[in-house]
Coordinates of C-alpha atoms in Angstrom, one line a residue:
X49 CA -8.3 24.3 16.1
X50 CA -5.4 24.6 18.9
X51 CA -5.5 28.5 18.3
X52 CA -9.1 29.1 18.7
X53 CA -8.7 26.9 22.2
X54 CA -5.9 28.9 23.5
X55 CA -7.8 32.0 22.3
X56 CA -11.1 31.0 24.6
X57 CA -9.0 30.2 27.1
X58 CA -7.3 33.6 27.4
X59 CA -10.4 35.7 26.9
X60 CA -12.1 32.8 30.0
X61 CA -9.4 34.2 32.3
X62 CA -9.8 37.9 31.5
X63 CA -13.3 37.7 32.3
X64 CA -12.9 36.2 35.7
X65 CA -10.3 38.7 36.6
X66 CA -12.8 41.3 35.1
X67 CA -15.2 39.8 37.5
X68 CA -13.6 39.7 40.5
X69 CA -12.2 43.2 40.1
X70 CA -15.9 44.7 40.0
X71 CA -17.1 43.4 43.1
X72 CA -14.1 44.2 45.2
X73 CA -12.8 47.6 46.9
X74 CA -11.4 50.1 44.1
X75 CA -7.4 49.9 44.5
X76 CA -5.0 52.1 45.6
X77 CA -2.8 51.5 43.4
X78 CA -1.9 50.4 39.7
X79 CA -2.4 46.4 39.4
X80 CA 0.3 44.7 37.4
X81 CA -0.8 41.5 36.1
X82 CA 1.1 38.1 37.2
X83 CA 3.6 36.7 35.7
X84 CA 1.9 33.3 34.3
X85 CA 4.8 31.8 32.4
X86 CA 5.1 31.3 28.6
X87 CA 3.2 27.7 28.5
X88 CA 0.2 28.6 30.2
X89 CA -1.9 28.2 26.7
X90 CA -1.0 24.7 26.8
X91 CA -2.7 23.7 29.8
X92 CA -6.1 24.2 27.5
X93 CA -5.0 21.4 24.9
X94 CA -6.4 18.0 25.2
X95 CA -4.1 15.6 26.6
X96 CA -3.6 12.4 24.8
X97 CA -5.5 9.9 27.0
X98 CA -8.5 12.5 26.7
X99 CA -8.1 12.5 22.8
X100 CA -8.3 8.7 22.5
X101 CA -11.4 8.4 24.7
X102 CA -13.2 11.2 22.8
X103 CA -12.5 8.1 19.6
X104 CA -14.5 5.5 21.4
X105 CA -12.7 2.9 19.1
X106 CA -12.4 0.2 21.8
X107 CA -9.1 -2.4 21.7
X108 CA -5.8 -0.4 22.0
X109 CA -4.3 3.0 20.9
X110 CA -0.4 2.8 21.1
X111 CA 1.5 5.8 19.7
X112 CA 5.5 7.8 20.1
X113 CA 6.5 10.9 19.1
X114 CA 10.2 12.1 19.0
X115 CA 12.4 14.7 17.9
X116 CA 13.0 13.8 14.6
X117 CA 16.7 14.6 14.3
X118 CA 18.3 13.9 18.1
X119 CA 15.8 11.3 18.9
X120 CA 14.7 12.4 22.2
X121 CA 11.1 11.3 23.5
X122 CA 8.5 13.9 23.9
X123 CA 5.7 11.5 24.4
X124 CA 4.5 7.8 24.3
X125 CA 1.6 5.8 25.2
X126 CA 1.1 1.9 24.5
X127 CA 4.6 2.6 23.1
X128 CA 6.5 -1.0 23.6
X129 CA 3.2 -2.4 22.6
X130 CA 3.1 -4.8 19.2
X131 CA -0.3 -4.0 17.1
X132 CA -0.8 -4.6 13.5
X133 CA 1.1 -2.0 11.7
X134 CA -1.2 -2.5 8.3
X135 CA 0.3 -0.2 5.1
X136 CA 2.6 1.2 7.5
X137 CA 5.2 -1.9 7.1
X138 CA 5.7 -0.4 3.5
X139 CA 7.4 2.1 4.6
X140 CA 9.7 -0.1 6.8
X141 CA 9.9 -2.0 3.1
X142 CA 10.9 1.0 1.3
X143 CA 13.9 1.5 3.6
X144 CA 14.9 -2.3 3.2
X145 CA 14.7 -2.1 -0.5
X146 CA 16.6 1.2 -1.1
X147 CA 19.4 0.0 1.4
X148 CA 20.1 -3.4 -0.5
X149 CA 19.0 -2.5 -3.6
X150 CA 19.7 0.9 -4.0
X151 CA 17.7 4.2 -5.4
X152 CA 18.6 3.4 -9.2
X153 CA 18.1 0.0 -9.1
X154 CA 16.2 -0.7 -12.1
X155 CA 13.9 -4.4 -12.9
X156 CA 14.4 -6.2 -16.1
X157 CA 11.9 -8.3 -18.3
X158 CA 13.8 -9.9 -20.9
X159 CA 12.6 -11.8 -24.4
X160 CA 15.3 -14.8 -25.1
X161 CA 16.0 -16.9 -27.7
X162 CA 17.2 -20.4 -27.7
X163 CA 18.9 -22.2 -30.3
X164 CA 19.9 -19.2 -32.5
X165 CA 17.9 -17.2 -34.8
X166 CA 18.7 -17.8 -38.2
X167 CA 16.5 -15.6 -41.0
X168 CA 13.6 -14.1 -38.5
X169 CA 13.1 -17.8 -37.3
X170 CA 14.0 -18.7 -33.3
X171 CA 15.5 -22.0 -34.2
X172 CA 14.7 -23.2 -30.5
X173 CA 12.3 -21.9 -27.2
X174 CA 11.1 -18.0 -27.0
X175 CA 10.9 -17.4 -23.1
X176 CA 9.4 -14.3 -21.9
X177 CA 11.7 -13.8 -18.3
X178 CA 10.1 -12.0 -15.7
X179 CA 12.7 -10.0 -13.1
X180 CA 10.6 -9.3 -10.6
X181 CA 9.4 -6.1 -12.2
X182 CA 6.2 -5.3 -10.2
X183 CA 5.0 -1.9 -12.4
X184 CA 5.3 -4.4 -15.5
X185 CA 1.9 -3.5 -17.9
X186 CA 0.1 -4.4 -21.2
X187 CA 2.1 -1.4 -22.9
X188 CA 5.4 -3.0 -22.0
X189 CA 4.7 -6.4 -23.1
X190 CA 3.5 -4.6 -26.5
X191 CA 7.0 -3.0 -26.3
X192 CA 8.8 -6.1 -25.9
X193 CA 6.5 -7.6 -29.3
X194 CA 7.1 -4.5 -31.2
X195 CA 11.0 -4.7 -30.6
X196 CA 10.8 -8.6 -31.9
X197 CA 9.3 -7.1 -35.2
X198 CA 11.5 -4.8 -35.3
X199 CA 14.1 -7.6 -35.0
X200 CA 13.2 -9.4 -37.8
X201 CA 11.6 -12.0 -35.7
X202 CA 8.7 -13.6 -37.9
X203 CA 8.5 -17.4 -36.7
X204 CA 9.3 -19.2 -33.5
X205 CA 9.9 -23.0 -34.2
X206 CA 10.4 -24.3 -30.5
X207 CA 8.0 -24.0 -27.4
X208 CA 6.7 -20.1 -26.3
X209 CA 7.9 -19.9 -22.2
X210 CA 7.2 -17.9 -19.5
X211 CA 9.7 -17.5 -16.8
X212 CA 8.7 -16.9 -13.3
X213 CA 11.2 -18.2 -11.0
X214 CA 13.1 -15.5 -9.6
X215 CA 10.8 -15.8 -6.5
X216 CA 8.7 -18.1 -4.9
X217 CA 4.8 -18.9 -6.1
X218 CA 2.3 -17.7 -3.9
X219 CA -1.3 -17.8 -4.2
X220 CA -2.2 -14.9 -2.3
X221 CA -0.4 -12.2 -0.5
X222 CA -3.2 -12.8 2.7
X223 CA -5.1 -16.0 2.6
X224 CA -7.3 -14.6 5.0
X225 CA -8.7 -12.3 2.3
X226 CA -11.9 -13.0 0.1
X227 CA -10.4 -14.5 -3.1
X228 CA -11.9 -11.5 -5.4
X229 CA -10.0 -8.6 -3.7
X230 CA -8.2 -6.9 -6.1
X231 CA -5.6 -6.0 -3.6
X232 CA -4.6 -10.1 -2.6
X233 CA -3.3 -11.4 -5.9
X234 CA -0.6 -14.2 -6.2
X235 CA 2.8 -13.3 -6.6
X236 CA 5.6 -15.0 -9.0
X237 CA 8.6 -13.3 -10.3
X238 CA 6.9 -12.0 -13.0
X239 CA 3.5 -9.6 -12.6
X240 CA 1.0 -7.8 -15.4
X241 CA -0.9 -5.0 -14.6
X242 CA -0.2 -5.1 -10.3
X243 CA -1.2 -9.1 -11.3
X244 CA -5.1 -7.9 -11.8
X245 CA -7.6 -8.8 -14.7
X246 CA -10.1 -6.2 -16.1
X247 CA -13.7 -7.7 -15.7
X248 CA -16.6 -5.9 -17.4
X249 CA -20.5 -6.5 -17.7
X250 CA -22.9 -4.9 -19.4
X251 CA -26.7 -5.9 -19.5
X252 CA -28.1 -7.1 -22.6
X253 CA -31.6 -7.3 -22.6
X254 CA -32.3 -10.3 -20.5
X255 CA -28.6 -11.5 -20.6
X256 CA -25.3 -10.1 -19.6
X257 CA -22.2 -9.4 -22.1
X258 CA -19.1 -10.3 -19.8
X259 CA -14.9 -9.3 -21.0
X260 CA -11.9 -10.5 -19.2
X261 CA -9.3 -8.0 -20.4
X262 CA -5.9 -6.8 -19.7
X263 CA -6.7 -3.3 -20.9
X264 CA -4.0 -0.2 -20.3
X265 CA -4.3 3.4 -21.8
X266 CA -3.5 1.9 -25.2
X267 CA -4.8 -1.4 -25.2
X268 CA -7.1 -3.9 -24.7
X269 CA -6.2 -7.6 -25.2
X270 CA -8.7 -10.2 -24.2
X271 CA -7.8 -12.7 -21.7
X272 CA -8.4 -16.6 -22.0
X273 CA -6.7 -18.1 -18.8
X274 CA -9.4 -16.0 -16.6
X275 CA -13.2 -16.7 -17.4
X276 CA -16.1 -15.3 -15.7
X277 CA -19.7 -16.7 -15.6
X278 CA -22.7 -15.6 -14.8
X279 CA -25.0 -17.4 -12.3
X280 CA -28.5 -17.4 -11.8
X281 CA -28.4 -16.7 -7.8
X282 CA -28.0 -13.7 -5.4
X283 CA -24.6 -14.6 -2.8
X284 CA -22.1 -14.8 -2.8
X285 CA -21.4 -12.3 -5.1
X286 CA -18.0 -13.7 -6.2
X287 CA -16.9 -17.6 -6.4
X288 CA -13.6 -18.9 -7.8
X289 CA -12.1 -22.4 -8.7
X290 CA -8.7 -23.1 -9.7
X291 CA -9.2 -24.5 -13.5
X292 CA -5.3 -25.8 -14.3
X293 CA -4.6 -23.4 -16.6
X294 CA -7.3 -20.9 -16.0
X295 CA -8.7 -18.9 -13.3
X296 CA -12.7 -20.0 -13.5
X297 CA -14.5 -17.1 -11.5
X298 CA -18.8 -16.6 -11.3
X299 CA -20.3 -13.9 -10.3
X300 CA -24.2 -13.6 -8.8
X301 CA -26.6 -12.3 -11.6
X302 CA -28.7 -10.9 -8.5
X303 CA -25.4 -8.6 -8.0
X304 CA -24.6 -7.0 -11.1
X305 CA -27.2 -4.6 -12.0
X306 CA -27.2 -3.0 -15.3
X307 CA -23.4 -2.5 -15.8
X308 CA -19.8 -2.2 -14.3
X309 CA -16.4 -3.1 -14.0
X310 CA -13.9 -4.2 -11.5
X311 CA -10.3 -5.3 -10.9
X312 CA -9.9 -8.7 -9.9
X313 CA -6.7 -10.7 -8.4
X314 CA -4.4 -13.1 -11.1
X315 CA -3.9 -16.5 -9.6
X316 CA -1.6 -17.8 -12.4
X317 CA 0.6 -14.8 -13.1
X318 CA 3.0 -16.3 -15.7
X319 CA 0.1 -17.6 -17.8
X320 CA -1.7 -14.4 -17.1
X321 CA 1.9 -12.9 -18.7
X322 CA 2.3 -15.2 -21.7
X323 CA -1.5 -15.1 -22.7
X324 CA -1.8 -11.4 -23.0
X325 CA 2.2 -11.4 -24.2
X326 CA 1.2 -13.9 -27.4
X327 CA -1.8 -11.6 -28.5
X328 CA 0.1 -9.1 -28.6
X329 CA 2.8 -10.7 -30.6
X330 CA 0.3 -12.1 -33.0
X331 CA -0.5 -8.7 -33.7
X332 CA 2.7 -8.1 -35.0
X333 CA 3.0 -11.2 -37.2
X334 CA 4.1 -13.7 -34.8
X335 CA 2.2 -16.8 -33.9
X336 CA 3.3 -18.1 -30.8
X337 CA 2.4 -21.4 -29.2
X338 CA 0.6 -21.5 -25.7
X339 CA 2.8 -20.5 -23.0
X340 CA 4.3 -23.4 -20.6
X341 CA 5.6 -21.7 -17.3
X342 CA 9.3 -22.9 -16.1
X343 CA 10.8 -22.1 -13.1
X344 CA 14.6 -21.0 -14.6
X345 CA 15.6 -18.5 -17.2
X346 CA 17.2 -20.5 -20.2
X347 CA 20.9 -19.4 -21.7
X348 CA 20.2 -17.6 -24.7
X349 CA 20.4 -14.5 -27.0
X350 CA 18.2 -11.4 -25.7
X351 CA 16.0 -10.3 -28.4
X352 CA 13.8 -7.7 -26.5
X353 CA 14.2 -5.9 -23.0
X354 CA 11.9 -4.0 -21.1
X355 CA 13.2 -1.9 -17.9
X356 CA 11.3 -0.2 -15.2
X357 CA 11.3 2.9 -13.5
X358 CA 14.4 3.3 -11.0
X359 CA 13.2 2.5 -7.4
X360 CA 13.0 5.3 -5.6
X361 CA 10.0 6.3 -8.5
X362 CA 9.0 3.1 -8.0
X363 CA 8.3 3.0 -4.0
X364 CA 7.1 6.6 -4.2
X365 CA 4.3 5.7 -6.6
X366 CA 4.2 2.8 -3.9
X367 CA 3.4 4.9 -0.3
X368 CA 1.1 7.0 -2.3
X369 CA -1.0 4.3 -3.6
X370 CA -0.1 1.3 -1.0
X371 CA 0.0 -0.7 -3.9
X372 CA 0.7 -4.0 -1.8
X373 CA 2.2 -6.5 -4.9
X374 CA 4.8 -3.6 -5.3
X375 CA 5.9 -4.0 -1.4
X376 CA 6.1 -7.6 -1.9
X377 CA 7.7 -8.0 -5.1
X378 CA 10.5 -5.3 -4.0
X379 CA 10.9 -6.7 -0.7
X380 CA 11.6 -10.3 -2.1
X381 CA 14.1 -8.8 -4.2
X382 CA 15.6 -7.1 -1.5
X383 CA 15.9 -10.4 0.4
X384 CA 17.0 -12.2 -2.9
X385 CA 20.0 -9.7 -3.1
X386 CA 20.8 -10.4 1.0
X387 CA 20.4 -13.6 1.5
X388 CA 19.2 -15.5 -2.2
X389 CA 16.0 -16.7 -3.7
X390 CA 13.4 -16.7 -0.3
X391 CA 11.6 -20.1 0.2
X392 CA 8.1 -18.2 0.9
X393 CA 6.7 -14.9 1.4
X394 CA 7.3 -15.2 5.0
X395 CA 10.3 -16.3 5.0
X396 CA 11.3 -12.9 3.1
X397 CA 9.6 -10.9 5.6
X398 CA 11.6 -12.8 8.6
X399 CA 14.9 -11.3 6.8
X400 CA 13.3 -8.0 6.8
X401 CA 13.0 -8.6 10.5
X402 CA 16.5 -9.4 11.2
X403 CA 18.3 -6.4 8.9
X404 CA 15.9 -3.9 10.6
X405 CA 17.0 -5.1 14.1
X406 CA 21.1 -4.9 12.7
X407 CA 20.3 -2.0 11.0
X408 CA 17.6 0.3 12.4
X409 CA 17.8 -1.2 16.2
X410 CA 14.0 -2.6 15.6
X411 CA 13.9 -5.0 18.0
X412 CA 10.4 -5.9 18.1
X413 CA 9.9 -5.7 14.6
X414 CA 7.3 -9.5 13.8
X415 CA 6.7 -9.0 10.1
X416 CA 4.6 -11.6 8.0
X417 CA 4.8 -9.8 4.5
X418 CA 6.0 -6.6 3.1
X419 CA 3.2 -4.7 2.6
X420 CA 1.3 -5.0 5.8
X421 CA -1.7 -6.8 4.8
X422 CA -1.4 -9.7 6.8
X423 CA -2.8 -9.0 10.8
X424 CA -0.2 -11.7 12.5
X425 CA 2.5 -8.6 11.4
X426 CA 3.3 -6.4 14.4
X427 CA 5.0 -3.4 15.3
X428 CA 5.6 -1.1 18.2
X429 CA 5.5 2.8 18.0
X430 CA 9.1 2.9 19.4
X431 CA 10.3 0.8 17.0
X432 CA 8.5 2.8 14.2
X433 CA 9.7 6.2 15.8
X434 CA 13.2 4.6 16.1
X435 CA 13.4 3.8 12.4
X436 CA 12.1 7.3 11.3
X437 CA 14.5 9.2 13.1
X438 CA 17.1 6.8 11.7
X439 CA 15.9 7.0 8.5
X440 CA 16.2 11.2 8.8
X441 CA 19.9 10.7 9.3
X442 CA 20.4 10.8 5.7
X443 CA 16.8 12.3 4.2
X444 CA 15.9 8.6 2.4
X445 CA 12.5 8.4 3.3
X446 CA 10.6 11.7 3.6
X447 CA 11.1 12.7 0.2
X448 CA 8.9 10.1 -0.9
X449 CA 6.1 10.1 2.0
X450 CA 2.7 11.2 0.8
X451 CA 2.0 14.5 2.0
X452 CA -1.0 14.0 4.7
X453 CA -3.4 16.8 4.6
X454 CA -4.8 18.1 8.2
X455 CA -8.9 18.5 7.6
X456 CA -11.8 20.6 9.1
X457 CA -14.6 19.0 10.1
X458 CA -16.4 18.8 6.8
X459 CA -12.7 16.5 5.9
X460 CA -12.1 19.1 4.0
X461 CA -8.2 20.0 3.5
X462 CA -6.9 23.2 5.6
X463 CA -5.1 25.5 3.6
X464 CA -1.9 27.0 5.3
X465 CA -2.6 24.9 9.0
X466 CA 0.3 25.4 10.7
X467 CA 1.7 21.6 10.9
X468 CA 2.7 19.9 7.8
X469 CA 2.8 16.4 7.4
X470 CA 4.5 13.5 5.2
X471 CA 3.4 9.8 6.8
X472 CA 2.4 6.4 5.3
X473 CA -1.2 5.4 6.1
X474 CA -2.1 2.0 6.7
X475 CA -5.9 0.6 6.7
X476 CA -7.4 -2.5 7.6
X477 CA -10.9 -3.7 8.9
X478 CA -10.3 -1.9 12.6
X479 CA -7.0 -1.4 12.2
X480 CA -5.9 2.2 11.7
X481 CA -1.8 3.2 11.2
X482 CA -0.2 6.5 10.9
X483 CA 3.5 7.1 10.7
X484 CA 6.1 9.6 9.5
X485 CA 7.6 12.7 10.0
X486 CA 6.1 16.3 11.1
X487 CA 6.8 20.0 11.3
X488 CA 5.5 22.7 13.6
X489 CA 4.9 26.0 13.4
X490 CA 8.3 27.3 14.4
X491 CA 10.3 24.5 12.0
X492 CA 10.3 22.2 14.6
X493 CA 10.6 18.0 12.8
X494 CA 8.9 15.6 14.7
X495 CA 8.8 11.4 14.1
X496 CA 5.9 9.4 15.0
X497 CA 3.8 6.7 14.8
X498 CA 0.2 5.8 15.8
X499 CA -1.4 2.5 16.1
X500 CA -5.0 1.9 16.8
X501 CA -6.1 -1.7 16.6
X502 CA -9.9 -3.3 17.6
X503 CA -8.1 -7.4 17.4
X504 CA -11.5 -8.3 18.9
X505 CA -13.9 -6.8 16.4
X506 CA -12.1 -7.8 13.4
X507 CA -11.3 -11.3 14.6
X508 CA -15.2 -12.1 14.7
X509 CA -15.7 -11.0 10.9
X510 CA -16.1 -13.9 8.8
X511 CA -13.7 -14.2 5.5
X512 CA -16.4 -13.4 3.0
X513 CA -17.0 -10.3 4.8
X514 CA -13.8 -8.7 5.5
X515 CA -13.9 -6.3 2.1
X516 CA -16.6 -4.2 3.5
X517 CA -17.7 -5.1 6.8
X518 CA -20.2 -3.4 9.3
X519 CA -18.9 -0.6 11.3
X520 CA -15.2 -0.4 9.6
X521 CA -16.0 2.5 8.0
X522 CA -17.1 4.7 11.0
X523 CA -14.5 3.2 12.9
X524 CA -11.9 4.3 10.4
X525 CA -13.3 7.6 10.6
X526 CA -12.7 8.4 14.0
X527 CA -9.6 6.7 14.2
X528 CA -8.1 9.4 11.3
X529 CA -9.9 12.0 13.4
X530 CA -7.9 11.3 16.1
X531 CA -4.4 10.9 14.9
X532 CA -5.0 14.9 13.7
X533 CA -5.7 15.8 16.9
X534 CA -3.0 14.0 18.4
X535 CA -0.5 15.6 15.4
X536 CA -2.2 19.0 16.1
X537 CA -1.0 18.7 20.0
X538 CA 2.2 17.9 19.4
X539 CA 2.9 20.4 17.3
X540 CA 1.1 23.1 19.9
X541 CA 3.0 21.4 22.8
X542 CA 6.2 20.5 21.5
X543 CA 6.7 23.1 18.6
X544 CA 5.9 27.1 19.5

């Protein structure tokens, strides 16, 4: 785009000299052209205040740029500015986990015995222990039951337990959210399957055949702690109640058409654990009892153990899909590690706060979560920009950024465009984030951040609303639009 400007712009200013050479007296002598400096082009590139009007997307554009490896400021508008930071934080929370944690860290899930086993019979309690694993899935937990078979283990006298305690309870990660988005769940310290429940329907004649599953690419165990039912009505599409022991969820039949499927959240993740954990060990030959959820993880003999990815897999699987239990679950751990068990979610994210102010010099850093999804979390570009540049000092980050393609105007990807670009996106109803790290034409490495945020707009859509509301989408649009072209001036300004 920057080259076919610069290209008009040259041939503009040949045909006015062309011009004004015909209508004048012939010379008397050779004409050597002026000297016109070598940054004349850029006069012909949009500057950024120009760019962000051309968005029309109202409320406030804030946005830095630096040189990714000295630090010096090229450019800054809106820059000391706190807006909502959406998925962007993760990135933030990727840099706090690998710090405390380390790149090799690994999560356990754990099957112990009490009392002794004594000829393929638990003598006391089998407690399933979640350790804050947040990639945890139905083929793991059929894992952990196939290595009890393969143990001998053929009868559990005690209770069957489910261990959660390694971080606090919460319902949701954003209570602002509708209850059925996929994306809110509860958090414990142990999760199944990103703490989502597989719901299907398919139309039967004049009724509807419904599943609650925790389904993987190798099974499909049926879930009995999350029920669905179908009522006779049109809105709201989704209701839930909090049943004890079970998730009771209803769903419009006006809604549902002839067929489909969707992710919804888990409210009770340790039952949601234990339930699909005992089918699964059923089908090996072991009847367990219904699970009881307790807090600690009991002394005992370890029978089965289940271990994730290392971290750095882990949170680059996160920034590509902004998975936002992963964030939180390896944020509280990270906090866990610093400072002990958090009381609350918050409370987790306030820690975050303080070690990127020690560590980063992120002063203005007002984190509510880890992943971003809740709007009372602000950050300011210079602050962003200030921890990517740190972050460069020793190559943590960028190898595990998404690589951001630039797009023509059909949003298709541009093969070969001369800036490349690795950044964490971050999405919310009128909220649009874009950080990371870029590189021109002539290998120059940039840092930067951009932060677009309509407060207004979204603070009038209502709660039951807020998964698709009017306008978002558009909005969104020209908001990604415009972080290119701001990323395709920079890189004609600052880098050739």
């Amino acid at each position: 785009m920057l080259r076919v400007i610069s290209r008009r712009f040259f041939l503009a200013a040949l045909a006015g000299s062309t011009a004004t050479s015909a209508l004048a007296a012939p010379p008397t002598a050779s004409l050597r052209p002026s000297a016109r400096g070598g940054n004349h082009f850029k006069k012909a590139i949009a500057d950024p205040q120009a760019i962000i009007a051309d968005a029309r997307l109202g409320g406030r554009v804030c946005y830095a740029v630096a040189d990714a490896k000295t630090g010096t400021k090229l450019e800054g508008g809106n820059a000391k500015v706190g807006t909502p930071p959406a998925s962007v934080a993760k990135a933030v929370t990727a840099l706090y986990a690998l710090n405390t944690l380390g790149p090799s860290h690994r999560f356990s899930t754990r099957v112990v015995a009490t009392g002794g086993v004594s000829g393929g019979v638990v003598q006391g309690d089998l407690v399933l222990v979640g350790g804050g694993d947040p990639t945890l899935d139905t083929n793991a937990l059929a894992g952990l039951a196939a290595a009890l078979k393969a143990k001998g283990i053929r009868e559990v006298r005690g209770d069957f337990k489910v261990a959660e305690g390694v971080f606090p309870q919460v319902h949701t990660i954003d209570k602002d959210q509708p209850d059925h988005v996929g994306y809110s769940p509860a958090l414990s310290g142990i999760a199944l399957n990103f703490n989502r429940v597989h719901f299907e329907w398919k139309r039967q004649g004049t009724r509807y055949d419904v599943t609650m599953d925790a389904r993987s690419n190798r099974y499909r165990p049926d879930v009995a702690m999350a029920r669905m039912q179908v009522s006779e009505r049109r809105a709201p599409v989704y209701t839930f109640a909090d049943g004890g022991r079970t998730d009771n969820w209803t769903v419009a039949r006006g809604a549902l058409g002839n067929g489909g499927a969707r992710w919804l959240p888990v409210r009770k993740p340790a039952l949601y654990a234990g339930d699909v954990f005992q089918t699964l060990a059923r089908s090996q030959g072991i009847v367990l009892k219904n699970a009881k959820v307790v807090s600690r993880a009991p002394q005992g003999t370890t029978l089965a153990l289940h271990q994730s990815d290392d971290l750095q897999t882990i949170l680059r699987a996160m920034l590509r899909f902004s998975t936002n239990i992963t964030a939180e679950m390896v944020g509280m751990a990270a906090t866990a590690k610093r400072s002990g068990r958090p009381s609350s979610l918050r409370s987790s994210a306030t820690e975050m706060n303080r070690w990127a102010k020690a560590t980063l010099g992120a002063a203005n850093m007002r984190l509510v979560d880890h992943s971003g999804l809740g709007a009372a979390s602000k950050m300011t570009a210079d602050d962003m920009v200030l921890t990517l540049v740190k972050a460069r000092q020793n190559d943590v980050l960028r190898p595990i950024l998404k690589a951001i393609p630039m797009l023509d105007s059909q949003r298709r990807a541009i093969k070969n465009h001369p800036v490349e670009v690795h950044a964490k996106t971050g999405t919310l109803n009128f909220v649009s984030g874009l950080a990371g790290y870029m590189t021109a034409r002539d290998g120059t490495e940039m840092a930067f951040a951009i932060f677009a945020a309509d407060e207004a707009t979204r603070a009038r859509i209502t709660r039951a609303n807020r998964e698709r509301p009017q306008g978002a989408r558009s909005w969104n649009r020209r908001a990604k639009i415009m972080q290119q072209k701001l990323i395709e001036r920079w890189g004609a300004v600052y880098g050739s």
